[in-house]
C-alpha cells in the first residue's frame, strides 16, 4: 500500500472550555482531507513532487536531501527528552480536498475559513486585517493569501511557496537552500526532502513593504507532520516586517513540525521576522501529546549594511528545538535575536541563536528571556562566532531566566568562538524568581494577584515585546498571562 | 464624634512561621478622619509589623483582636482589596519591578481605585495630566514616568515615588512606614510638603518613624510609643520631643 491516496474525515472534537487558561485553539475542523498514506521513501517524494507539478530541479533538490537525510542521525545534544520518533508513521502530505487551483476565497472550504476566523485571522475580503497581509497554511497547503494584488502593485511578491515554484521558478532555484543547505542538519534535510508548503516573499530593490506580512500555520490532522518552508528575499535598499503565528488541535499523540525558514538580505536591506508560537504543548498534568517543534531558521545578511532581526515569543509546543540565526557576511551588517521562551506543564525548550560574524564591523545583539514554570525545562543555547576577517565585530548577549515554582529549571549554554582579536564580545546572564515582596508591593496598590504576576512577567519580557509590531505585542502579553494563569499560585 | 477611619482593638499578630512568632501583643488604636498620628519606637518594637499586618502581608498572621477600617474588618481581606478600599502603605523599602513602566503601573493602580469608588477610569491622556501635576508637586523629573517601577531609583527617589503613588491613589488612610529614613533635609522637606498637600478633613495619616525630625514638618495630633509589641504611652507632639531627648528607656522603667 504505497502512496495510495486516502480520504480521511476529521471529526469535530471540540473540547469544552474549562477555564480561560485552557488551550483555546485545541479544536479540529471537520473537513474532507486527502492524504498520502504514512511513510517515507523516494517514491513518496516523487509522488509528492508530481502531485505538486514541480519542475525537475526541485525534485532533484528533494531527492538529494532525502538521500543525505538517510545518512544522518537525529541530534541528541539538546537538553530535551522524548521517545524515538517513527518517521515511517507520519503522513507527509495532508491537504483539504478541494479544487487544485482556487479562483478566489469563495472556493475555500467555508469550514476552513471559519477555522481561521476562530483563530482570530479573518481571511475574507470584508473582514481581513487592514494592515496585515496573511498567508494561511492548513496542514500541508496554503489555503489563502490576502492582499496579494495590492502588494504586487508595489512589486512585492507574497504567495505560497508552491505558487512561487510555478510562477517564479528562477527565484526559487536561486535562493532555495542557499542559506540552509539541504544537509545542514537532520530536520532541515528531512524538510528539504518533503516540504509541502509555506510562504514566499520577494521585495524588489528600493521598496519598503507597505504592510506587515504574516503567515498563520495551523496543524489540523492527527497523523500529519507539518514541513513548511519559508523563503524571504529582500533586495537592495528594501524592508519588510514579517510575522508568523501557529496553533494546533489537542491530540494525545505528538505531531512533528519541522520547518525551515531562510532569509536573505542584499545591500542595505532589512528583514524583521517575528514569531508568536502557540502550538499545543501537551497535557499540562501528564505531558501527553503536543507538538515537536524542530525548526531551522537562518538569515543571511549577504549585502553590506543589511540587517536581520529575529523576534520570537515561544509559548507552546511540548518540545522546542530552534535556533534562529544570522550569518553576517556583508560588511557592517547587523543581526539581532530577541526571544521570550515560556515553558510550563511538562514543556521542554532548547532554544537560542547563532550569530556568525564573517564581515568587517558586523554587529549582533542577543536578548533572551526564559520563563520556566511547573515542571518546565528551559535551556538557552547560543553561539557567537567571530571569523578571522571580522575585524571590528561586536556582540552583546543578555540571557535572563525567571523561575516560577520550585519544580522548574533553567539552563544556559553560551558558546563563543573568536578568531579575530579585535572583536568585542559582552555577555550578561541572570536568574531570578518572582518574589513575594514584589507581588505584595503591587497588590498593596490595589492590583490583583493575577494581574500583578502578569505585570511582573511582562516587565521581565519588555525588551523583547517592544520589538513586536504593536498589535502583536498586545497579543503576546495576553498570551503570556493566559498561559501562566494556573502556574502561579 | 465622627466614626473612626481605623479602629484597631487588642490586636495580636506576628510572623506566620513556621515557627510562628508573636510580635504585636495587644494593640489598640483609633484614628479619626482629619487626624495625623505618629507611632515611634525603638528597633524591633513591632512598628513595621503593625503596618504590614494592616496592609495584609502574607508573611504575617493575626492571632487575636480586630482591625476595622471604614466600618469593615480587614482581617481576611486580600491586600489588593484593602488598597482599593482606601488603605495605603508607604514602604520603608520600596521594591523594584523591572521593565514595568512607572506611569503604566500608576495608571492601572489608580484606575483600580477609581473603579472601586464608582468613578470613571482615566484614559492614558487624562491620566498623564494628573500625573504630571502630582510629579511637579513632588519635584520629580518626567523621566521617572517611563522608567521601571523604582528600577535603579536612589533611596530618596524611591520615597518620593511612594508619595507619588499615595497622591494618585488618594487613600482614606495612609500608613507611611519610615518614609523619612534615608532622606536628606531637602528631600525630607519635599516629601513632607507632598504629604501635607494631600491632607484633608476626610482622610488621615499614620506616620511610623524613628525620628522626631519628620514630625517638625508633618505635625501629628497624636504620638504613640510602641515597645515590645505594645503601645506604652500616647500623647501629643510633646511626647515625641520628650523621646527625642530622653530616649525610650524611661518609659519601661
Coordinates of N, CA, C and O in Angstrom, one line a residue, chain A residues 435-449 451 455-456 458-460 462, chain B residues 56-57 79-80 83-84 88-89 91 95-96 98-101 105 108-109 112 150 162 165:
Chain A
X435 N 9.4 37.5 43.4 CA 9.5 37.4 44.8 C 8.1 37.8 45.4 O 7.3 38.6 44.8
X436 N 7.9 37.3 46.6 CA 6.6 37.6 47.3 C 6.6 39.1 47.6 O 5.5 39.6 47.6
X437 N 7.7 39.7 47.8 CA 7.7 41.1 48.1 C 7.3 41.9 46.9 O 6.6 42.9 47.1
X438 N 7.7 41.5 45.7 CA 7.2 42.2 44.5 C 5.7 42.1 44.4 O 5.0 43.1 44.1
X439 N 5.2 40.9 44.6 CA 3.8 40.7 44.5 C 3.0 41.5 45.5 O 2.0 42.1 45.2
X440 N 3.5 41.5 46.7 CA 2.8 42.2 47.8 C 2.8 43.7 47.5 O 1.8 44.4 47.7
X441 N 3.9 44.2 46.9 CA 4.0 45.6 46.6 C 2.9 46.0 45.6 O 2.2 47.0 45.9
X442 N 2.8 45.2 44.6 CA 1.8 45.6 43.6 C 0.4 45.4 44.1 O -0.5 46.2 43.9
X443 N 0.2 44.3 44.9 CA -1.1 44.1 45.5 C -1.5 45.2 46.4 O -2.7 45.6 46.5
X444 N -0.6 45.7 47.1 CA -0.9 46.7 48.1 C -1.2 48.1 47.4 O -1.5 49.1 48.1
X445 N -1.1 48.1 46.1 CA -1.5 49.2 45.4 C -2.9 49.0 44.7 O -3.3 49.7 43.8
X446 N -3.5 47.9 45.1 CA -4.9 47.6 44.6 C -4.9 46.8 43.3 O -6.0 46.6 42.7
X447 N -3.8 46.2 42.9 CA -3.7 45.4 41.7 C -3.9 43.9 42.2 O -3.2 43.5 43.1
X448 N -4.7 43.2 41.5 CA -5.0 41.8 41.9 C -3.7 40.9 41.7 O -2.8 41.3 41.0
X449 N -3.7 39.8 42.4 CA -2.6 39.0 42.4 C -2.2 38.5 41.0 O -1.1 38.5 40.5
X451 N -3.1 39.9 38.1 CA -2.6 41.0 37.3 C -1.2 41.4 37.7 O -0.3 41.7 36.9
X455 N 2.0 41.5 35.3 CA 2.8 42.7 35.2 C 4.3 42.5 35.3 O 5.1 43.0 34.6
X456 N 4.6 41.6 36.3 CA 6.0 41.4 36.6 C 6.6 40.6 35.4 O 7.7 40.9 35.0
X458 N 5.5 40.4 32.3 CA 5.6 41.3 31.1 C 6.7 42.3 31.2 O 7.3 42.6 30.2
X459 N 6.9 42.8 32.4 CA 8.1 43.7 32.6 C 9.4 43.0 32.3 O 10.3 43.5 31.7
X460 N 9.5 41.7 32.8 CA 10.7 40.9 32.5 C 10.9 40.8 31.0 O 12.1 40.7 30.6
X462 N 9.9 42.9 28.6 CA 9.6 44.1 27.9 C 10.5 44.4 26.7 O 10.0 44.7 25.7
Chain B
X56 N -1.9 43.6 55.1 CA -2.3 42.2 54.7 C -1.1 41.4 54.1 O -1.3 40.6 53.3
X57 N 0.1 41.7 54.6 CA 1.3 41.0 54.1 C 1.1 39.5 54.4 O 0.8 39.1 55.6
X79 N -4.9 41.8 50.2 CA -4.2 43.1 50.2 C -4.7 44.1 49.2 O -4.8 45.3 49.4
X80 N -5.0 43.6 48.0 CA -5.4 44.4 46.9 C -6.8 45.0 47.2 O -7.1 46.2 46.8
X83 N -6.4 47.9 49.6 CA -5.9 49.1 48.9 C -7.0 49.8 48.2 O -7.1 51.0 48.2
X84 N -7.8 49.0 47.5 CA -8.8 49.6 46.7 C -9.9 50.3 47.6 O -10.5 51.3 47.2
X88 N -3.6 52.8 52.3 CA -2.3 52.9 51.6 C -1.1 52.6 52.5 O -1.1 53.1 53.6
X89 N -0.2 51.8 52.0 CA 1.0 51.6 52.8 C 2.2 52.2 52.0 O 2.5 51.7 50.9
X91 N 6.0 52.1 51.7 CA 7.0 51.1 52.1 C 8.3 51.7 52.6 O 8.8 52.7 52.1
X95 N 10.0 48.2 46.6 CA 10.6 47.1 45.8 C 10.7 47.5 44.3 O 9.9 48.3 43.8
X96 N 11.7 47.0 43.7 CA 11.9 47.3 42.2 C 11.1 46.3 41.4 O 11.2 45.1 41.7
X98 N 11.3 45.5 37.6 CA 12.0 45.9 36.4 C 11.1 45.7 35.2 O 10.3 44.8 35.1
X99 N 11.2 46.7 34.3 CA 10.5 46.6 33.0 C 9.1 47.1 33.0 O 8.5 47.2 32.0
X100 N 8.5 47.3 34.2 CA 7.1 47.7 34.3 C 7.1 49.2 34.4 O 7.6 49.8 35.3
X101 N 6.6 49.9 33.4 CA 6.7 51.4 33.4 C 5.9 52.0 34.5 O 4.8 51.6 34.9
X105 N 2.0 51.5 35.5 CA 1.7 50.9 36.9 C 0.8 51.9 37.7 O -0.2 51.4 38.2
X108 N -2.8 51.9 36.1 CA -3.5 50.7 36.4 C -4.0 50.7 37.9 O -5.2 50.5 38.2
X109 N -3.1 51.1 38.8 CA -3.4 51.1 40.2 C -4.5 52.2 40.5 O -5.5 52.0 41.2
X112 N -7.9 51.2 39.2 CA -8.5 50.1 40.1 C -9.2 50.8 41.3 O -10.3 50.4 41.6
X150 N 10.5 51.9 40.4 CA 11.6 52.0 41.3 C 12.9 51.5 40.8 O 13.9 51.3 41.5
X162 N 6.9 56.8 46.4 CA 5.9 56.3 47.3 C 4.8 57.4 47.5 O 3.6 57.1 47.4
X165 N 2.7 57.7 44.5 CA 1.6 56.7 44.5 C 0.5 57.0 45.4 O -0.7 56.8 45.1

